[in-house]
CSV table of C-alpha atoms and ligand atoms in Angstrom, one decimal:
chain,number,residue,atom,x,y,z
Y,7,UNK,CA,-9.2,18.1,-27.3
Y,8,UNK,CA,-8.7,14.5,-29.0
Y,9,UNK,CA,-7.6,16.2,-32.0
Y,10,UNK,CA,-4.8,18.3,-30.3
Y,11,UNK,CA,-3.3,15.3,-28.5
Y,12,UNK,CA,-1.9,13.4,-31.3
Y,13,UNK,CA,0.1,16.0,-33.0
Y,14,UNK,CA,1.6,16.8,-29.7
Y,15,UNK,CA,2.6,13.5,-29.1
Y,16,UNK,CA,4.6,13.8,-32.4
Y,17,UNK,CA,6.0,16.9,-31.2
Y,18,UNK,CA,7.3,15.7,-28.3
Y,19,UNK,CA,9.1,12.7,-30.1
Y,20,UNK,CA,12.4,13.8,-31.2
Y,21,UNK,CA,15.2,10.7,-32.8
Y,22,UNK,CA,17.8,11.1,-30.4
Y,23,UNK,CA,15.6,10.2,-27.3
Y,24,UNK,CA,16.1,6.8,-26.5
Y,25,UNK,CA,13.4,4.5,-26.6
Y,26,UNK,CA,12.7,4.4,-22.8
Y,27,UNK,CA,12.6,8.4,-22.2
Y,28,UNK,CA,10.1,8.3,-25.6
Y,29,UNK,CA,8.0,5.5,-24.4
Y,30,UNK,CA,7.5,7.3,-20.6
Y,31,UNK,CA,6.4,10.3,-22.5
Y,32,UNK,CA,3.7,8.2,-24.3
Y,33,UNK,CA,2.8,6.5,-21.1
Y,34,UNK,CA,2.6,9.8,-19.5
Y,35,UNK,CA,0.0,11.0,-22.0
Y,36,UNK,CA,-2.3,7.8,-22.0
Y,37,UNK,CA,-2.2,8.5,-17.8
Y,38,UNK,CA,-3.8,11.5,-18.5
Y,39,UNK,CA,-6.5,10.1,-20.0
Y,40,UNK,CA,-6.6,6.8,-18.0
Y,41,UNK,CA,-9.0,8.0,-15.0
Y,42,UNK,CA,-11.5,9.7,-17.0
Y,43,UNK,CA,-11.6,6.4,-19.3
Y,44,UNK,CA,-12.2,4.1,-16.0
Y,45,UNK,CA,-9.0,2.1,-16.8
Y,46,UNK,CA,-8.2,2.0,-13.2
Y,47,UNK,CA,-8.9,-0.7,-10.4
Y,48,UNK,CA,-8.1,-1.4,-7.0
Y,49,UNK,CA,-7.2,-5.3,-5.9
Y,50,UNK,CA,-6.3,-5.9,-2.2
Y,51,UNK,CA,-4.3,-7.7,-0.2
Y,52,UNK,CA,-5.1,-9.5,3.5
Y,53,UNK,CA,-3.0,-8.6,6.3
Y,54,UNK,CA,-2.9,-11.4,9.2
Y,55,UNK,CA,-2.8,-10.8,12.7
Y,56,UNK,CA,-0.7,-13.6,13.7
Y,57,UNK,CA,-2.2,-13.6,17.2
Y,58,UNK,CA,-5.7,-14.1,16.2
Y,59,UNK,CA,-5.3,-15.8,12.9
Y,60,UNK,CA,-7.7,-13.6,11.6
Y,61,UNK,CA,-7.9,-11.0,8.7
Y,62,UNK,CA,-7.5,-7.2,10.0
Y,63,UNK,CA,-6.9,-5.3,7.3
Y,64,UNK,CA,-6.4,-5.4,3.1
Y,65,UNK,CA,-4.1,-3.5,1.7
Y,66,UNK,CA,-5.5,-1.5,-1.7
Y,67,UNK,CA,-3.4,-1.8,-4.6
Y,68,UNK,CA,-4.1,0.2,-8.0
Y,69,UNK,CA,-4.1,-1.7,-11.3
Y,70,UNK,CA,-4.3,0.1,-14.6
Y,71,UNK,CA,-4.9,-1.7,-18.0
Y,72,UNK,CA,-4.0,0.3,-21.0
Y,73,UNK,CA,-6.1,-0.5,-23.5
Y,74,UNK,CA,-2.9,-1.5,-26.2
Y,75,UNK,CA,-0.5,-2.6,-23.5
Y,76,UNK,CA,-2.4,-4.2,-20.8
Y,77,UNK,CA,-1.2,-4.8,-17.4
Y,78,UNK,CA,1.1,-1.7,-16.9
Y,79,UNK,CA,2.8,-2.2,-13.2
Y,80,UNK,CA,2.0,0.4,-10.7
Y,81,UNK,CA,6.0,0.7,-9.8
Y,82,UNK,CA,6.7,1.7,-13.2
Y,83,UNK,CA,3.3,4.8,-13.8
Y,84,UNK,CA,3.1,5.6,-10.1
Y,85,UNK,CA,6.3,7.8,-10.2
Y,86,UNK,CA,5.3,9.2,-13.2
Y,87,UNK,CA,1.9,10.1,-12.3
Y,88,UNK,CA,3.9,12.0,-9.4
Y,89,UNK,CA,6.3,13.7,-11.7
Y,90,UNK,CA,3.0,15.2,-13.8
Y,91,UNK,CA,1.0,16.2,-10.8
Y,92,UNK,CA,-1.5,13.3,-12.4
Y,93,UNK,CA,-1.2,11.7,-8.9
Y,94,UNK,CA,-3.3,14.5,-7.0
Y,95,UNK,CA,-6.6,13.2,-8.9
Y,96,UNK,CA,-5.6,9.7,-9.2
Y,97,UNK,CA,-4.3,9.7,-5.2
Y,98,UNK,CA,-8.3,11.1,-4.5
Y,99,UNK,CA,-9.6,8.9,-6.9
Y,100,UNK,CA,-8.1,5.6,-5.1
Y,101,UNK,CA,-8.5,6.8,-1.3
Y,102,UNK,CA,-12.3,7.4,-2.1
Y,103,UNK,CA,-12.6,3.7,-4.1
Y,104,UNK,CA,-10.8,2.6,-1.0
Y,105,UNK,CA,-13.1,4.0,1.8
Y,106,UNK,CA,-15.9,3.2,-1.1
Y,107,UNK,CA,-14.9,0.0,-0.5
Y,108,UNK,CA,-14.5,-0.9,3.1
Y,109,UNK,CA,-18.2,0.5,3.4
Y,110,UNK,CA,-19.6,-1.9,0.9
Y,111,UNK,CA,-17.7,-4.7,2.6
Y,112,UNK,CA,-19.2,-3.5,6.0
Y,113,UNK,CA,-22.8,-3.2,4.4
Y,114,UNK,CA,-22.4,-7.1,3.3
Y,115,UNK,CA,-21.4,-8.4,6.8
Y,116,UNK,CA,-18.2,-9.2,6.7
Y,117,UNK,CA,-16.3,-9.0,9.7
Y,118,UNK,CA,-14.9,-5.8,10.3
Y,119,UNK,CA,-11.2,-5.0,8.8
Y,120,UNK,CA,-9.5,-2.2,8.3
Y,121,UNK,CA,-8.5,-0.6,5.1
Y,122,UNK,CA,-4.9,0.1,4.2
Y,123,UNK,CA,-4.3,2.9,1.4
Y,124,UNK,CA,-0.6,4.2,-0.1
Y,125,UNK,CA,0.0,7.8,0.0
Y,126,UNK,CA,2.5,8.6,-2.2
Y,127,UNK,CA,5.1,12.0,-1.6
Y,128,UNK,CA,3.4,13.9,-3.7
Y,129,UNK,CA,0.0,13.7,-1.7
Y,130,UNK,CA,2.1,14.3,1.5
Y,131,UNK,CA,2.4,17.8,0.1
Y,132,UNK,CA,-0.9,18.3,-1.2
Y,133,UNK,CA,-1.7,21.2,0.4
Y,134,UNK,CA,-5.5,20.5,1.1
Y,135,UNK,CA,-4.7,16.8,1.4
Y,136,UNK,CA,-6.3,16.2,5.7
Y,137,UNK,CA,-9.1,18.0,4.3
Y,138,UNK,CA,-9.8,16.0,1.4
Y,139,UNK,CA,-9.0,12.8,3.5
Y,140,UNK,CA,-12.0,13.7,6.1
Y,141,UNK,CA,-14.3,14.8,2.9
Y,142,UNK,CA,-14.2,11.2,2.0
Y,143,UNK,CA,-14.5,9.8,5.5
Y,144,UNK,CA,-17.4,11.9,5.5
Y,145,UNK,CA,-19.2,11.5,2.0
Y,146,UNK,CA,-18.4,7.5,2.3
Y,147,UNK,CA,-19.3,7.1,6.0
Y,148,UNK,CA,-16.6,5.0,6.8
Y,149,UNK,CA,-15.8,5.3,10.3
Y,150,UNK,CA,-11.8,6.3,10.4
Y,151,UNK,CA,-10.5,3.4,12.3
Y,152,UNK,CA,-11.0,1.5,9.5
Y,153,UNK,CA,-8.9,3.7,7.3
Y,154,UNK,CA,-5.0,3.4,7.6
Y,155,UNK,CA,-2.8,5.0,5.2
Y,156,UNK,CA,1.0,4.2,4.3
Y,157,UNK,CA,3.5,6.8,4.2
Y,158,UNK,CA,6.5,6.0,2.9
Y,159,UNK,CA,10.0,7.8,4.6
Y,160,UNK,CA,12.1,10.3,2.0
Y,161,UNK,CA,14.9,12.1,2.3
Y,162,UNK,CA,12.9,15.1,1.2
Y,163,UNK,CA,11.0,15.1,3.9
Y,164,UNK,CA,10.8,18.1,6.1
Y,165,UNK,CA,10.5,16.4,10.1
Y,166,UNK,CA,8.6,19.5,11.8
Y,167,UNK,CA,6.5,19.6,8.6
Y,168,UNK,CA,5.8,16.1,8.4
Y,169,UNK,CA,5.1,15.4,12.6
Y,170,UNK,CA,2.7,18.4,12.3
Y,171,UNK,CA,1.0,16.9,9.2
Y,172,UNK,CA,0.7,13.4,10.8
Y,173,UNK,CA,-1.0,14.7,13.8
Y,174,UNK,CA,-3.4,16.7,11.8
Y,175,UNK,CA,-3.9,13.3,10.4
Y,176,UNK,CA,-4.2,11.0,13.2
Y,177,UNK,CA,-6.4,14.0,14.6
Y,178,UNK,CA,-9.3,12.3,11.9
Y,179,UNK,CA,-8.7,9.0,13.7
Y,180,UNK,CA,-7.2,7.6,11.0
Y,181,UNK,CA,-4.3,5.1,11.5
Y,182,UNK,CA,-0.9,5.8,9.8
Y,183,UNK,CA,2.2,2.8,8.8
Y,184,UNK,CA,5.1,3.6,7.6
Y,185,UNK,CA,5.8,1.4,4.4
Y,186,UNK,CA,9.2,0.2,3.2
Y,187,UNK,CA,10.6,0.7,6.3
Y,188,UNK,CA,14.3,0.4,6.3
Y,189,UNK,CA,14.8,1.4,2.3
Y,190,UNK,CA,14.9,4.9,3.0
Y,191,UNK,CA,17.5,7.1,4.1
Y,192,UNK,CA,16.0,9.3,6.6
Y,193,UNK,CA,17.2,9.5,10.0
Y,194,UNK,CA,15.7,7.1,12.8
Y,195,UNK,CA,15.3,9.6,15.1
Y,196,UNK,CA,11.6,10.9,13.3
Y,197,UNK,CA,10.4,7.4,14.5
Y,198,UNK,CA,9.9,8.8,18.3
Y,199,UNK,CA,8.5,12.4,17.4
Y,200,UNK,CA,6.5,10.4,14.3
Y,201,UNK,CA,2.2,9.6,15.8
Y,202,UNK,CA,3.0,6.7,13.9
Y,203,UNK,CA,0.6,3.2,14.6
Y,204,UNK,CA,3.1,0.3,12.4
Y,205,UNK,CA,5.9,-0.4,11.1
Y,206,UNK,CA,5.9,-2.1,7.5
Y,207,UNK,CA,9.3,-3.9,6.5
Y,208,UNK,CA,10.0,-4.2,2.7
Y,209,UNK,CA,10.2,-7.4,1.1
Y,210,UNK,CA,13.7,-6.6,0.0
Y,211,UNK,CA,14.6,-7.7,4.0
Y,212,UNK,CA,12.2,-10.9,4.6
Y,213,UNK,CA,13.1,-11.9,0.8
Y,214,UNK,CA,16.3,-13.7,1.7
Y,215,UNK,CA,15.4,-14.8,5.6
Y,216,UNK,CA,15.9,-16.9,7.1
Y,217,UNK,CA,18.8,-17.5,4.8
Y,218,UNK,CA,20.8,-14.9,5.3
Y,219,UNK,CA,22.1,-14.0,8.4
Y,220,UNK,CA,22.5,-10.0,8.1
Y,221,UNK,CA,18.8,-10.0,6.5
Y,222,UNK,CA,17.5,-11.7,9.7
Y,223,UNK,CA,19.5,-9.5,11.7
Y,224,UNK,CA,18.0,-6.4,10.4
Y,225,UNK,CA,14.4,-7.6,10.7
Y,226,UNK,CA,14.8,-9.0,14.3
Y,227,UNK,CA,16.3,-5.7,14.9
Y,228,UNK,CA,13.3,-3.7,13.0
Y,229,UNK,CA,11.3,-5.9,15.2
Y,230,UNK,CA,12.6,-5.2,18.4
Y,231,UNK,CA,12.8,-1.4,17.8
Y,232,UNK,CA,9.5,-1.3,16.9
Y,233,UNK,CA,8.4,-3.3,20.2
Y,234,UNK,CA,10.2,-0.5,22.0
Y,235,UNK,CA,8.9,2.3,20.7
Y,236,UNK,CA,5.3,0.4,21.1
Y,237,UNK,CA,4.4,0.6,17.1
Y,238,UNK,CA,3.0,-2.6,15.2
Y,239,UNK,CA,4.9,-4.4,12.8
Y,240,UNK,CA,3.7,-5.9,9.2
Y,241,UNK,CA,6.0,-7.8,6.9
Y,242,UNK,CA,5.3,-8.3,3.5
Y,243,UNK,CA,6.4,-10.0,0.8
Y,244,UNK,CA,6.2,-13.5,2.8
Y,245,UNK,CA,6.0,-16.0,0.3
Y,246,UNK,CA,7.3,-19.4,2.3
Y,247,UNK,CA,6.4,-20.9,5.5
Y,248,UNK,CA,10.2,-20.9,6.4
Y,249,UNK,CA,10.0,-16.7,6.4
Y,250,UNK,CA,6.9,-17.1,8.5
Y,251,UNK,CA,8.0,-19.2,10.9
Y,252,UNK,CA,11.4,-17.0,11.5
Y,253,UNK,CA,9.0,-13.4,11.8
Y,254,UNK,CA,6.1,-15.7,13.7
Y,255,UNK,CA,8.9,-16.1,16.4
Y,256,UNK,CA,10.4,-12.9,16.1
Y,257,UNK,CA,7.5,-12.1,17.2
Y,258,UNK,CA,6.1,-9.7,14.3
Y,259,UNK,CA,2.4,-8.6,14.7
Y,260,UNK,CA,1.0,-9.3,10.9
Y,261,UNK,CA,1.8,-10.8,8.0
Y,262,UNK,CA,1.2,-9.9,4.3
Y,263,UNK,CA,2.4,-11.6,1.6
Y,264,UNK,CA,1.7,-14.6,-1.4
Y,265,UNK,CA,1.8,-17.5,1.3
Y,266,UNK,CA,-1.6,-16.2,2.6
Y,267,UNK,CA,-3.0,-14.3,-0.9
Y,268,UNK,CA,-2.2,-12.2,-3.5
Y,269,UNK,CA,-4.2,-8.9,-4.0
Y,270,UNK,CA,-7.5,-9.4,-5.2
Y,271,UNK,CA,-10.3,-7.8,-6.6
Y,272,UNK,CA,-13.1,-6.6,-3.9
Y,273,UNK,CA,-15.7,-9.4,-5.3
Y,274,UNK,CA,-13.5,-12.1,-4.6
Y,275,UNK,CA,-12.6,-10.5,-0.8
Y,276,UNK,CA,-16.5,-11.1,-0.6
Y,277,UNK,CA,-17.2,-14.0,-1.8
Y,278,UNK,CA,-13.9,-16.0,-0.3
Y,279,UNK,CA,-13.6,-13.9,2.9
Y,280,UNK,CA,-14.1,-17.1,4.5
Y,281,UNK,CA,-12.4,-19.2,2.6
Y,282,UNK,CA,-9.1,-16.9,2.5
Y,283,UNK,CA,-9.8,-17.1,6.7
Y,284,UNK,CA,-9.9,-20.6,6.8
Y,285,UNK,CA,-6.5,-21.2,4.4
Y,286,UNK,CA,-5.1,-19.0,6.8
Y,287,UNK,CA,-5.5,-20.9,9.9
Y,288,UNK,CA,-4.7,-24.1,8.3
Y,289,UNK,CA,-1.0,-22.6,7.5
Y,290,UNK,CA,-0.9,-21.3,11.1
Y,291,UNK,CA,-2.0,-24.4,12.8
Y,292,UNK,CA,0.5,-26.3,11.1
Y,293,UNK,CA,3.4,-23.6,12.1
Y,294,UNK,CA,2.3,-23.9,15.8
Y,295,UNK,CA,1.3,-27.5,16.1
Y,296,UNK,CA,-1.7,-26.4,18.0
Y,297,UNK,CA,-5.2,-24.8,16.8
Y,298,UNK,CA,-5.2,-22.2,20.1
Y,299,UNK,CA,-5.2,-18.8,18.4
Y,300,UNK,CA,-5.1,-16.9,21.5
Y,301,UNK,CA,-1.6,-18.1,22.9
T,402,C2E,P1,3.9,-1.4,-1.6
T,402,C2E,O1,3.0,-0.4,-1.1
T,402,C2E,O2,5.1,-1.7,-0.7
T,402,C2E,O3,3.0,-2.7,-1.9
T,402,C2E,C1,3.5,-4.0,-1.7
T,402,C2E,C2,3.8,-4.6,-3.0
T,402,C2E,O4,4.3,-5.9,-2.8
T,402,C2E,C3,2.6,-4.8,-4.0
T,402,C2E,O5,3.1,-4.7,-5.3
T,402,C2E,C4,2.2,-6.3,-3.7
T,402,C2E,O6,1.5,-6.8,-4.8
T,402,C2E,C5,3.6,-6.9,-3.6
T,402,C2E,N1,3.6,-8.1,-2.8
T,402,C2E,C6,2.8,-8.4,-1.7
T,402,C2E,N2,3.1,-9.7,-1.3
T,402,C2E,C7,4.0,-10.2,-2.1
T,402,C2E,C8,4.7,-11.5,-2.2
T,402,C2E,O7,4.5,-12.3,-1.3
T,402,C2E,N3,5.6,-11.6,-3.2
T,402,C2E,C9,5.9,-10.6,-4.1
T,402,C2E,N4,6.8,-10.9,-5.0
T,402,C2E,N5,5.2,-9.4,-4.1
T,402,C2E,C10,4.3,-9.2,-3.1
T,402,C2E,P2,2.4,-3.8,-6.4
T,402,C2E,O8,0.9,-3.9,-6.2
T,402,C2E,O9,3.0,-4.1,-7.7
T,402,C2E,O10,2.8,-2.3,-5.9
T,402,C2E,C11,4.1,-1.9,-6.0
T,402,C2E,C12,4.2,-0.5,-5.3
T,402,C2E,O11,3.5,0.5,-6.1
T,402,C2E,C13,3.6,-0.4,-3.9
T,402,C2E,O12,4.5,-1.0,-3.0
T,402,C2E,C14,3.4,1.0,-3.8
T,402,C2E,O13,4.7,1.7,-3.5
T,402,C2E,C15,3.0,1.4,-5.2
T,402,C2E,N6,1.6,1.4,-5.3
T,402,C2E,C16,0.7,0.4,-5.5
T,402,C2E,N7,-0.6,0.8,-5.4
T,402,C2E,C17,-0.5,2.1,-5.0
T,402,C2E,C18,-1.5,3.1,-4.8
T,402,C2E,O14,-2.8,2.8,-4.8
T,402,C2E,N8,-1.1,4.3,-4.5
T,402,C2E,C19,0.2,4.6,-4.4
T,402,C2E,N9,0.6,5.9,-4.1
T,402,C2E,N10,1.2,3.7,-4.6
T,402,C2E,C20,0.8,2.5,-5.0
T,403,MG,MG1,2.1,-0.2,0.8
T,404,MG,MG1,5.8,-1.8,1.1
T,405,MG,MG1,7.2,-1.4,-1.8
């Protein structure tokens, strides 16, 4: 098997590719290998409810370290783990480390939170994909509140199909978010028919806010639709107490972002929950001016 992978990697370089299409080839072929060689991890990221000041759910995030190049960002192998069909076992693979998880964290005492997991499009279509979703509520025990998944919106995206899949979905009692909100190009109107639970704007939006005045137009709008239609909105990417400040009084639901932590690995989750919970209310209380988390 070993043997027959290098001269195939030869094969498949020819002079005239550029260095980028040759280089995504190679990094295609080390993917392949990558989850049977454990080079994957998950780190997660707190989500605030800005109500309660308190930590409801972390969002998993996959790392993979290649063993030659190291840190290789997720925005750069995901679509090519799509493009192979490589993110059917991986997408499995990271749901079940997910759910894994949330169950350890549950079994240590933590306060309860809810886990947050990417889908990507490829896993939309996965035939068998509600089936392996309640296989792994069910071999992991977590209860499915504490499961949420993110969904991102695509052009290619069939509406009947997709409303018909999300309620097969929310039928396990899972949550569902749709991530990157605003990026994509599908039609608004999938937003009513959608058993939807959140709203997640990109960073590209809050980035420049409260600076710019179309940014914070968009997101106060995002906001107010999403009040309307009664879903929950998360914003991530908030790096500055100025952005916080502008989506506290927006009055966005939760808050991901630097400003309260970066992903992290699950042993830190444990051992700082806490500590991360306490950092949090310190930034709030200063925001507010007042220590009353229920106002
Ligand atoms: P996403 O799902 O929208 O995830 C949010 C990204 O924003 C993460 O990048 C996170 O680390 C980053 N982020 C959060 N807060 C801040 C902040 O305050 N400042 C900055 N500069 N960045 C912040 P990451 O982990 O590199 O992931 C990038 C994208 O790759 C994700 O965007 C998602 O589309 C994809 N991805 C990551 N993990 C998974 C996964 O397990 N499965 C799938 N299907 N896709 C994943
Ligand atoms: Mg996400
Ligand atoms: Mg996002
Ligand atoms: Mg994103």
């Amino acid at each position: 098997q070993e043997a027959r992978q290098i001269p195939q990697r030869l094969l498949f370089y020819k002079p005239y590719m550029s260095k980028g299409i040759a280089d995504r080839i190679l990094l295609e072929q080390d993917l392949h290998k990558a989850l049977e060689n454990h080079e994957f991890h998950l780190v997660y990221q707190p989500q605030v409810n800005l109500k309660t000041g308190s930590i409801e759910s972390v969002e998993a995030l996959v790392r993979w370290h290649h063993p030659m190049r190291g840190f290789v960002s997720p925005e750069l192998f995901i679509p090519i783990a799509e493009e192979s069909g490589l993110i059917i076992p991986l997408g499995e693979w990271i749901l079940e480390t997910a759910c894994k998880q949330a169950k350890i964290w549950e079994q240590e005492g933590l306060p309860p939170f809810k886990v947050a997991v990417n889908l990507s499009l490829g896993q939309l279509f996965q035939q068998d994909l509600v089936e392996m979703v309640e296989a792994i509520l069910v071999r992991t025990k977590l209860q499915p509140e504490f499961l949420q998944l993110e969904i991102t919106e695509s052009m290619t995206m069939n509406i009947d199909q997709m409303t018909q899949l999300l309620h097969e979905l929310k039928a396990l009692g899972i949550q569902i978010a749709v991530d990157d909100f605003g990026t994509g190009y599908s039609s608004l109107s999938y937003l009513k028919d959608f058993p939807i639970d959140c709203l997640k704007i990109d960073r590209t939006f809050v980035r420049n806010v409260p600076l710019n005045p179309n940014d914070e137009a968009l997101v106060s709008m995002i906001i107010s639709m999403a009040k309307h239609l009664r879903l929950k909105v998360v914003a991530e990417g908030i790096e500055e107490v100025e952005q916080l400040a502008f989506l506290s009084d927006g009055g966005c639901d939760y808050i991901q972002g630097y400003l309260f932590s970066k992903p992290i690995s699950p042993k830190e989750i444990s051992e700082t929950f806490s500590d991360l919970h306490d950092h949090v209310r310190v930034i709030l209380t200063r925001l507010r001016h007042t220590d009353d988390f229920t106002i």
